[in-house]
XYZ file of C-alpha atoms in Angstrom:
629
model
C 133.721 123.038 105.930
C 136.270 120.354 107.309
C 134.316 117.857 109.511
C 136.909 117.977 112.485
C 137.232 121.689 112.646
C 134.227 122.342 114.901
C 135.434 119.713 117.813
C 138.966 118.607 116.998
C 139.953 115.079 116.425
C 139.290 113.345 119.566
C 137.583 109.753 119.696
C 134.420 111.530 120.663
C 134.155 113.830 117.714
C 130.945 112.157 116.144
C 129.298 112.027 119.680
C 129.963 115.637 120.288
C 128.777 116.759 116.839
C 125.404 114.533 117.291
C 124.865 115.943 120.809
C 125.073 119.676 119.449
C 122.809 118.963 116.748
C 120.243 117.442 118.944
C 120.628 120.480 121.277
C 119.865 122.796 118.285
C 116.934 120.579 117.221
C 115.548 120.581 120.598
C 115.931 124.405 121.180
C 114.356 125.060 117.786
C 111.560 122.923 118.543
C 110.649 124.294 121.839
C 110.723 127.717 120.311
C 108.885 126.863 117.214
C 105.940 124.870 118.696
C 104.403 128.099 119.911
C 103.953 129.207 116.512
C 103.220 125.960 114.826
C 101.141 122.824 115.794
C 103.131 120.345 117.864
C 105.047 118.418 115.324
C 105.431 114.568 116.048
C 107.653 113.926 113.154
C 110.172 116.474 114.648
C 110.227 114.799 118.042
C 110.542 111.566 116.282
C 113.740 112.976 114.525
C 114.951 114.074 117.948
C 114.302 110.605 119.621
C 116.039 108.770 116.584
C 119.068 111.236 116.815
C 119.332 110.136 120.589
C 119.220 106.653 120.009
C 121.928 106.830 117.245
C 123.977 108.805 119.936
C 123.420 105.882 122.331
C 124.631 103.465 119.731
C 128.005 105.519 119.132
C 128.412 105.623 122.878
C 127.348 102.045 123.953
C 129.647 100.640 120.854
C 132.601 102.698 121.743
C 133.007 103.274 118.174
C 136.305 104.620 117.257
C 136.415 107.531 114.486
C 136.843 105.944 111.146
C 136.142 106.671 107.590
C 132.606 104.666 107.608
C 131.497 106.293 110.847
C 132.597 109.796 109.363
C 130.452 109.307 106.387
C 127.212 108.020 108.256
C 127.645 110.946 110.765
C 127.810 113.494 107.970
C 124.632 111.949 106.382
C 123.035 112.290 109.680
C 123.850 115.997 110.319
C 122.820 116.695 106.650
C 119.378 115.126 106.753
C 118.557 116.459 110.226
C 119.660 120.084 109.267
C 117.192 119.668 106.314
C 114.585 118.626 108.838
C 115.450 121.715 110.863
C 115.261 123.993 107.867
C 111.743 122.547 106.971
C 110.445 123.087 110.370
C 111.863 126.598 110.723
C 109.891 127.605 107.481
C 106.732 126.373 109.001
C 106.220 124.003 105.883
C 104.243 121.023 105.997
C 106.788 118.508 107.421
C 104.573 115.483 106.783
C 105.437 115.882 103.091
C 108.931 114.955 103.846
C 109.100 112.896 107.012
C 108.969 109.507 105.209
C 112.065 110.066 103.552
C 113.902 111.686 106.272
C 113.073 108.981 108.809
C 113.745 106.176 106.235
C 117.296 107.650 105.586
C 117.915 107.869 109.536
C 116.545 104.540 110.020
C 119.092 103.322 107.328
C 122.033 105.128 109.017
C 121.074 103.740 112.361
C 120.739 99.994 110.944
C 124.271 100.698 109.365
C 125.991 101.921 112.713
C 124.692 98.846 114.431
C 126.744 96.906 111.948
C 129.999 98.512 112.715
C 132.812 97.082 114.689
C 134.398 98.689 117.727
C 136.948 100.166 115.114
C 134.287 102.002 113.369
C 134.520 99.560 110.295
C 131.988 97.516 108.591
C 131.816 94.139 110.229
C 129.956 92.580 107.122
C 131.756 92.123 103.670
C 131.359 95.135 101.493
C 128.778 94.102 98.712
C 130.212 96.608 96.461
C 133.155 94.193 96.148
C 130.958 91.196 95.751
C 128.476 92.258 93.103
C 129.612 92.722 89.419
C 128.285 95.347 87.244
C 126.476 94.384 83.999
C 129.266 95.870 81.776
C 131.630 93.772 83.927
C 129.977 90.386 83.164
C 132.104 87.889 81.142
C 128.876 87.439 78.772
C 127.800 90.776 78.053
C 125.100 89.763 75.708
C 122.157 92.317 75.207
C 118.719 91.065 73.873
C 115.413 92.574 73.278
C 116.443 96.074 74.619
C 116.107 97.808 71.136
C 112.757 99.337 71.713
C 113.388 100.177 75.239
C 116.421 102.110 74.107
C 114.727 103.912 71.219
C 111.693 104.781 73.515
C 113.719 106.230 76.320
C 116.030 108.210 73.880
C 112.971 109.708 72.167
C 110.869 110.448 74.837
C 113.029 111.245 77.807
C 116.808 111.631 77.142
C 116.928 113.430 73.491
C 113.668 115.538 73.703
C 114.939 119.004 73.030
C 115.990 121.302 75.644
C 113.994 122.242 78.853
C 115.362 122.122 82.239
C 117.093 119.319 83.866
C 114.916 116.463 84.718
C 115.119 112.975 86.275
C 114.288 109.608 84.444
C 113.575 106.624 86.351
C 114.282 103.109 84.755
C 112.238 100.837 87.289
C 111.832 97.090 87.783
C 112.684 94.038 89.739
C 116.150 92.649 90.613
C 117.804 90.930 87.435
C 115.309 92.436 84.864
C 118.039 94.292 83.082
C 117.840 98.017 84.366
C 121.676 98.365 84.597
C 121.939 96.831 81.139
C 119.521 99.330 79.742
C 121.096 102.341 81.406
C 124.304 101.294 80.191
C 122.944 100.910 76.488
C 121.605 104.571 77.052
C 124.944 105.782 78.449
C 127.233 104.609 75.725
C 124.566 105.486 72.904
C 126.458 107.254 70.211
C 123.670 110.010 70.194
C 123.974 110.356 74.186
C 127.904 110.378 73.856
C 127.535 113.140 71.461
C 124.831 115.076 73.301
C 126.543 114.857 76.788
C 130.106 114.915 75.695
C 131.399 117.412 78.185
C 130.009 115.601 81.370
C 128.717 111.955 81.486
C 128.945 110.478 85.164
C 128.242 106.783 86.233
C 127.922 105.687 89.818
C 127.308 101.954 90.174
C 125.688 100.061 93.262
C 124.491 103.117 95.005
C 122.424 101.123 97.210
C 125.523 100.440 99.375
C 126.707 104.070 99.548
C 126.025 107.078 101.823
C 125.239 110.336 100.357
C 128.642 111.645 101.157
C 130.248 108.611 99.129
C 127.925 109.604 96.044
C 129.125 113.176 96.307
C 132.902 112.063 96.238
C 132.329 109.597 93.690
C 130.735 112.333 91.248
C 133.542 114.786 92.115
C 136.249 112.437 91.413
C 134.699 111.642 87.971
C 134.368 115.613 87.176
C 137.819 116.121 88.584
C 140.259 113.113 88.483
C 142.736 114.841 90.548
C 140.847 114.085 93.520
C 141.176 110.192 93.187
C 144.876 110.739 94.407
C 143.593 113.373 97.014
C 140.456 111.611 98.385
C 141.337 112.396 101.828
C 140.657 116.105 101.171
C 137.058 115.208 100.109
C 136.586 112.629 103.064
C 137.215 115.468 105.518
C 134.656 117.977 104.045
C 130.985 117.882 105.298
C 128.124 117.335 103.032
C 127.150 120.706 102.187
C 130.635 121.712 101.040
C 130.655 118.616 98.791
C 127.519 119.550 97.350
C 128.413 123.057 96.600
C 131.681 121.497 95.009
C 129.835 119.542 92.657
C 127.306 122.029 91.711
C 130.137 124.397 90.919
C 131.713 121.787 88.690
C 128.722 120.590 86.680
C 129.150 123.190 83.990
C 127.326 122.858 80.539
C 124.836 119.874 79.821
C 125.384 116.698 81.852
C 124.245 113.227 82.124
C 124.339 111.599 85.469
C 123.575 107.782 86.150
C 122.890 106.525 89.550
C 122.610 102.726 89.455
C 120.648 100.756 91.992
C 119.310 103.513 94.169
C 117.830 102.229 97.377
C 114.458 103.630 98.585
C 115.717 104.580 101.813
C 118.087 107.079 100.412
C 117.219 110.768 101.135
C 117.621 112.278 97.732
C 116.381 115.754 98.349
C 119.668 117.012 99.693
C 121.665 115.526 96.823
C 119.282 116.995 94.301
C 120.319 120.570 95.632
C 123.908 119.864 94.177
C 122.446 119.838 90.391
C 122.214 122.792 88.493
C 118.467 123.334 87.253
C 119.708 125.210 84.131
C 117.501 125.097 80.938
C 120.173 123.128 79.050
C 118.780 119.650 78.735
C 120.847 117.915 81.575
C 119.558 114.508 82.718
C 119.618 112.293 85.959
C 119.020 108.792 85.150
C 118.377 106.615 87.955
C 117.732 102.701 88.117
C 115.876 101.108 91.210
C 113.495 98.804 91.883
C 111.017 101.396 93.393
C 109.967 104.875 92.971
C 111.283 107.731 95.262
C 108.957 110.330 97.280
C 111.956 112.785 96.935
C 112.103 113.041 93.157
C 109.486 114.285 90.962
C 109.247 112.391 87.697
C 106.513 112.792 85.093
C 104.698 109.815 84.035
C 106.433 109.692 80.655
C 109.948 109.715 82.505
C 109.287 106.336 84.367
C 110.262 103.448 82.204
C 108.968 100.058 83.762
C 111.135 97.125 82.730
C 109.238 94.095 81.344
C 110.336 90.423 81.321
C 111.474 89.107 78.016
C 109.063 87.335 75.911
C 109.508 83.446 74.841
C 111.345 84.388 71.679
C 113.842 86.983 73.182
C 114.414 84.648 76.244
C 115.354 81.782 73.851
C 117.663 83.973 71.979
C 119.265 84.977 75.399
C 119.744 81.580 76.600
C 121.367 80.441 73.180
C 123.711 83.326 73.295
C 124.753 82.452 76.920
C 124.968 78.837 76.722
C 126.740 78.260 73.362
C 129.013 81.314 72.999
C 129.893 82.663 76.254
C 130.860 79.206 77.752
C 133.582 77.618 75.433
C 130.846 75.024 74.302
C 132.005 74.014 70.756
C 131.094 71.260 68.190
C 129.009 68.443 69.587
C 128.922 69.735 72.878
C 126.713 72.939 71.590
C 123.109 72.950 72.560
C 120.994 70.835 70.110
C 118.381 72.759 68.200
C 115.986 69.834 68.357
C 115.616 70.050 72.067
C 114.263 73.651 71.639
C 110.492 72.528 72.833
C 112.065 71.034 76.035
C 114.509 73.897 76.549
C 111.620 76.747 76.313
C 109.481 74.602 78.672
C 112.348 74.583 81.152
C 112.672 78.373 80.768
C 109.184 79.281 81.532
C 110.392 78.741 85.293
C 112.462 81.757 84.633
C 109.464 84.227 84.100
C 111.481 86.012 81.082
C 114.031 87.284 83.820
C 117.440 87.851 82.278
C 119.163 87.378 85.330
C 117.678 83.680 85.683
C 117.861 82.814 81.989
C 121.678 83.654 82.034
C 122.354 81.859 85.403
C 120.534 78.610 84.116
C 122.630 78.872 80.652
C 125.953 78.950 82.717
C 124.687 76.067 85.074
C 124.148 73.751 82.112
C 127.041 74.597 80.280
C 129.414 74.144 83.293
C 127.638 70.768 84.030
C 127.865 69.752 80.112
C 131.874 70.657 80.006
C 132.530 68.876 83.367
C 130.207 65.778 83.190
C 129.232 64.901 79.693
C 125.635 64.062 80.723
C 122.976 64.170 77.916
C 121.239 67.367 77.518
C 117.704 65.798 78.225
C 119.221 64.786 81.650
C 120.628 68.312 82.290
C 117.466 70.023 81.368
C 115.339 67.936 83.668
C 117.686 68.509 86.692
C 117.894 72.144 86.435
C 118.565 73.509 89.988
C 117.420 77.103 90.490
C 118.826 77.443 93.966
C 121.846 79.538 92.646
C 119.432 81.964 90.592
C 117.121 82.528 93.873
C 120.412 83.241 95.828
C 120.886 85.871 93.418
C 117.491 87.374 94.044
C 118.005 87.345 98.033
C 119.102 91.107 97.849
C 115.801 92.126 96.380
C 113.858 90.380 98.891
C 115.884 91.932 101.784
C 115.347 95.523 100.253
C 111.667 95.031 100.647
C 109.764 97.184 103.271
C 109.659 94.990 106.416
C 106.019 95.712 106.943
C 105.127 94.034 103.794
C 107.307 90.977 104.182
C 104.181 88.810 105.211
C 102.342 89.782 102.069
C 105.355 88.671 99.942
C 105.594 85.430 101.794
C 101.731 84.784 101.498
C 102.351 84.919 97.615
C 103.616 81.426 97.956
C 99.846 80.177 98.648
C 99.130 80.980 95.099
C 99.692 79.073 91.630
C 102.871 79.855 89.711
C 102.122 82.392 86.990
C 98.524 82.800 87.947
C 96.600 85.908 87.505
C 95.813 87.299 90.980
C 92.573 89.428 91.732
C 92.763 92.522 93.832
C 89.773 91.478 95.948
C 91.122 87.861 96.548
C 94.625 89.027 97.616
C 93.061 91.577 100.125
C 90.739 88.910 101.738
C 93.536 86.397 102.022
C 95.654 88.940 103.615
C 93.023 90.129 106.089
C 91.876 86.612 106.937
C 95.521 85.557 108.081
C 95.968 88.837 109.862
C 98.833 90.254 107.641
C 96.689 93.560 107.111
C 93.502 95.104 108.619
C 90.546 95.625 106.303
C 91.056 99.482 106.560
C 94.781 99.774 105.391
C 95.306 97.102 102.748
C 95.690 99.788 99.911
C 99.198 100.819 101.154
C 100.367 97.214 101.183
C 99.244 96.528 97.612
C 100.496 99.956 96.321
C 103.903 98.960 98.252
C 104.191 95.773 96.429
C 103.453 97.452 93.021
C 105.847 100.135 93.628
C 108.688 97.753 94.774
C 108.149 95.599 91.679
C 106.940 92.669 93.583
C 103.901 92.242 91.449
C 102.999 93.432 88.017
C 99.585 95.178 86.943
C 98.004 93.251 84.241
C 95.819 94.749 81.584
C 92.992 95.398 84.062
C 93.986 97.622 87.017
C 92.573 95.020 89.448
C 94.628 91.944 88.164
C 98.090 91.377 89.017
C 100.921 88.767 88.217
C 104.191 87.731 89.930
C 107.340 86.641 88.270
C 107.786 82.989 88.380
C 111.411 83.113 89.798
C 110.165 85.549 92.501
C 107.146 83.230 93.192
C 109.774 80.396 93.689
C 111.810 82.589 95.993
C 108.396 83.505 98.147
C 107.938 79.718 98.496
C 111.557 79.178 99.706
C 111.105 81.937 102.286
C 107.601 81.099 103.481
C 108.879 77.685 104.105
C 111.582 79.289 106.215
C 109.658 81.899 108.191
C 106.025 81.188 107.764
C 105.639 77.517 108.487
C 104.471 76.599 105.024
C 104.533 73.503 103.168
C 103.645 72.037 99.825
C 102.221 68.413 99.666
C 100.918 66.247 96.930
C 97.838 64.274 97.523
C 99.397 60.897 96.911
C 100.424 60.928 100.731
C 104.030 60.237 99.948
C 105.374 63.375 101.803
C 107.958 63.576 104.351
C 106.213 64.403 107.595
C 107.100 67.914 108.965
C 109.497 68.069 112.089
C 107.414 71.130 113.395
C 103.784 72.328 113.186
C 102.647 73.753 109.993
C 100.266 76.792 109.749
C 99.992 77.132 105.910
C 99.561 74.491 103.495
C 99.085 73.926 99.743
C 98.090 70.501 98.486
C 98.775 69.800 94.818
C 96.291 67.269 93.492
C 96.352 64.700 90.707
C 93.480 62.541 89.602
C 94.750 59.809 91.813
C 93.099 58.838 95.006
C 93.088 61.376 97.689
C 95.409 60.021 100.485
C 95.616 62.245 103.436
C 97.115 62.369 106.949
C 95.665 64.350 109.773
C 98.928 64.895 111.334
C 99.439 68.389 112.628
C 96.185 69.567 110.781
C 95.163 70.980 113.981
C 97.690 74.032 113.614
C 96.777 75.103 110.195
C 95.441 78.383 109.438
C 95.224 78.368 105.767
C 94.622 75.458 103.252
C 94.936 75.820 99.506
C 94.253 72.985 97.037
C 95.698 73.241 93.410
C 95.390 70.900 90.358
C 93.199 68.069 89.963
C 89.583 68.197 91.207
C 89.790 64.774 92.628
C 88.590 65.300 96.201
C 87.071 62.311 98.042
C 88.155 62.976 101.600
C 85.907 61.538 104.205
C 83.988 63.745 106.845
C 86.561 62.759 109.347
C 89.201 64.580 107.318
C 87.521 68.206 107.968
C 87.063 67.482 111.585
C 90.897 67.822 112.214
C 91.040 71.540 111.233
C 90.274 73.235 114.369
C 92.131 76.524 113.628
C 91.532 76.785 109.822
C 90.591 80.369 108.778
C 91.328 79.906 105.125
C 89.806 77.199 102.621
C 90.538 78.009 98.907
C 89.406 75.340 96.242
C 89.237 77.965 93.615
C 89.759 76.563 89.916
C 89.761 73.103 91.346
C 87.211 71.324 89.174
C 85.229 70.350 92.459
C 81.701 68.728 91.900
C 80.617 68.298 95.414
C 81.167 70.176 98.721
C 80.804 67.863 101.669
C 78.171 68.457 104.460
C 81.097 68.056 106.837
C 82.199 71.758 105.564
C 80.295 72.942 108.365
C 82.878 71.664 110.897
C 85.184 74.527 110.031
C 83.724 76.818 112.535
C 86.765 79.088 112.552
C 86.607 79.598 108.782
C 86.913 83.318 107.812
C 87.346 82.766 104.083
C 85.987 80.009 101.716
C 86.819 80.375 98.054
C 84.864 78.240 95.763
C 85.049 80.178 92.352
C 85.095 78.605 89.091
C 84.171 74.976 89.999
C 81.337 72.552 89.090
C 79.415 72.502 92.264
C 75.901 71.728 91.702
C 74.535 72.606 95.276
C 75.840 73.985 98.457
C 75.097 72.021 101.792
C 73.031 73.421 104.376
C 75.797 73.063 106.857
C 77.273 76.312 105.264
C 75.273 78.115 107.819
C 77.199 76.818 110.607
C 80.342 78.940 109.697
C 79.264 81.789 111.775
C 82.600 83.534 111.543
C 82.719 83.389 107.724
C 83.456 86.939 106.294
C 84.177 86.068 102.547
C 82.106 83.660 100.560
C 83.099 83.159 96.923
C 80.809 80.846 94.713
C 80.856 82.632 91.612
C 81.283 80.875 88.235
C 79.592 77.602 89.269
C 77.121 76.892 86.662
C 73.648 76.947 88.077
C 74.742 75.985 91.635
C 71.707 75.595 94.118
C 72.193 77.929 97.120
C 70.223 76.878 100.141
C 68.448 79.687 102.284
C 71.126 79.701 105.026
C 73.183 82.668 103.750
C 71.288 84.636 106.138
C 72.836 82.894 108.855
C 76.455 84.008 108.210
C 75.844 87.044 110.480
C 79.255 88.769 109.870
C 79.797 87.992 106.300
C 81.389 90.988 104.749
C 81.891 89.799 100.935
C 79.511 87.685 98.869
C 80.356 86.667 95.363
C 77.506 84.797 93.542
C 76.714 84.181 89.890
C 74.563 81.546 87.920
C 72.678 80.287 90.928
C 69.303 78.535 91.842
C 67.302 79.565 94.835
C 64.385 77.377 95.919
C 63.445 80.325 98.293
C 64.497 83.946 98.320
C 67.645 84.558 99.910
C 67.319 86.778 103.119
C 70.352 89.073 102.105
C 68.878 91.730 103.916
C 69.791 90.111 107.210
C 73.313 90.675 106.539
C 74.122 93.695 108.341
C 78.009 93.632 107.646
C 77.784 93.108 103.904
C 80.308 95.277 101.804
C 80.395 93.448 98.650
C 77.504 91.535 96.749
C 77.713 90.425 93.239
C 75.033 89.188 90.772
C 71.924 89.315 93.162
């Protein structure tokens, strides 16, 4: 149906269409609540629709292509919510996806100018596809291609199914999908229908339908206005009718907010082996993907990363003869590449940067390797950061507290988040699962251990400095004083004398020590931390814990794991607000009988300890975790 048929072509078409839909939703809800339980999710849909009408009205948006597309998507998803409610299905199974897409539509409408056009630059024109890059080098994907072809793409007949390539930004999802798409076996298998849509993250559902129809029937490239004047259900029916035979559709960079359920209705579910291949940094609640049909991308190992670096720097940047990268600097080059964490995006960007500097300046390769600037690479990772669920932003920023390339234990992550107030001790699982699902952290061999990519960790530091009042200092005292109070600090120590300043320490909430183990701060140093909640000295090589530690009366978390501490001071009992005490893996540490005084302690990690008197553990009424004893 043509969108303008119902209300004509006045500038109030979108507002009138939305008001009519809200009325229909409201009537259906009022009639239906007598038969079903009162559904808060449906009320939320109605509330959000009214907010969007206010946006259209307040901004006095003129009718335009972008507004048309957003309204079509909004009508489509609201009709889907209405259909679910009428059928009496459990709406909670779908509400997350529906509300997510409505929220995204609302955000996009707020960014529209008065003429109904986008005020911000169209990112689709700014981002190149992998196949459009000047240096289209592929390294280390042979096994991935073979595995996907055998397991998910060319595995006999069966109903049309969805395959997901998942991983963080820049890890090669698009490159792998393109290798699959152009593989001779795939070209032969899906010779009638192979469709590819790039940068779906910037599309509406309506645009997605139009792009696919235009690939199926190129005539509509010339007559695109006919498609733009149709509503989503009509476009969906048209696409479904034209997807005859076996098809392969690739949707590259699908955002987590996109409500894919109504799109999936357009795909014929015939038993002919058709495939929908999606690349994304996350999984989607709308699609049903078998365990074997989710391919998680891994970083390149050192050998493959080096191959990609050499291809990028020597062959893609016009370096010839004596300008080529010298092989005798391979160890130094590999050491530098460790900061890329095996991320192809970072390796290519570093290679380009070094080649450009060599061509323009003539500096020695050693100097260039020592002066690599990762700021341009972090800029390329910015879109990944902005795609994160806002509620998990603080969790992402807190990753800056930990060492680069370190293995993170589940319990420590959670304890830190709870101590600084990012999450509550009752809902941490959703945040942890969210970071894993959105490819921020990778699950290691043990299901309770995680790791973050080195470049992503670098980005977390940059953003934490901007938004979390975070700083990294060295122990030599030669640090530029902060212009504003700092709330979180990492001190990187060498074995030099510990020089310190107490400036602004009274504002600190968390303090992490990395490195050396030589900590000779005087008792007055600890006196300055009036609000400190987290003190972490794990893996520091510490031998003595000062008696003045008892001054930190606001402390919630004390991490002393894996040190050489021989005796804990009696002043530990003064830490009445301590919730986590981790003194595991300190060989034969003497623990005084003051633990029972830590009246609200929730988690106690002990091992290899000496007790002169039995510990009164039974006095700890709030204890949830106890190891070794």
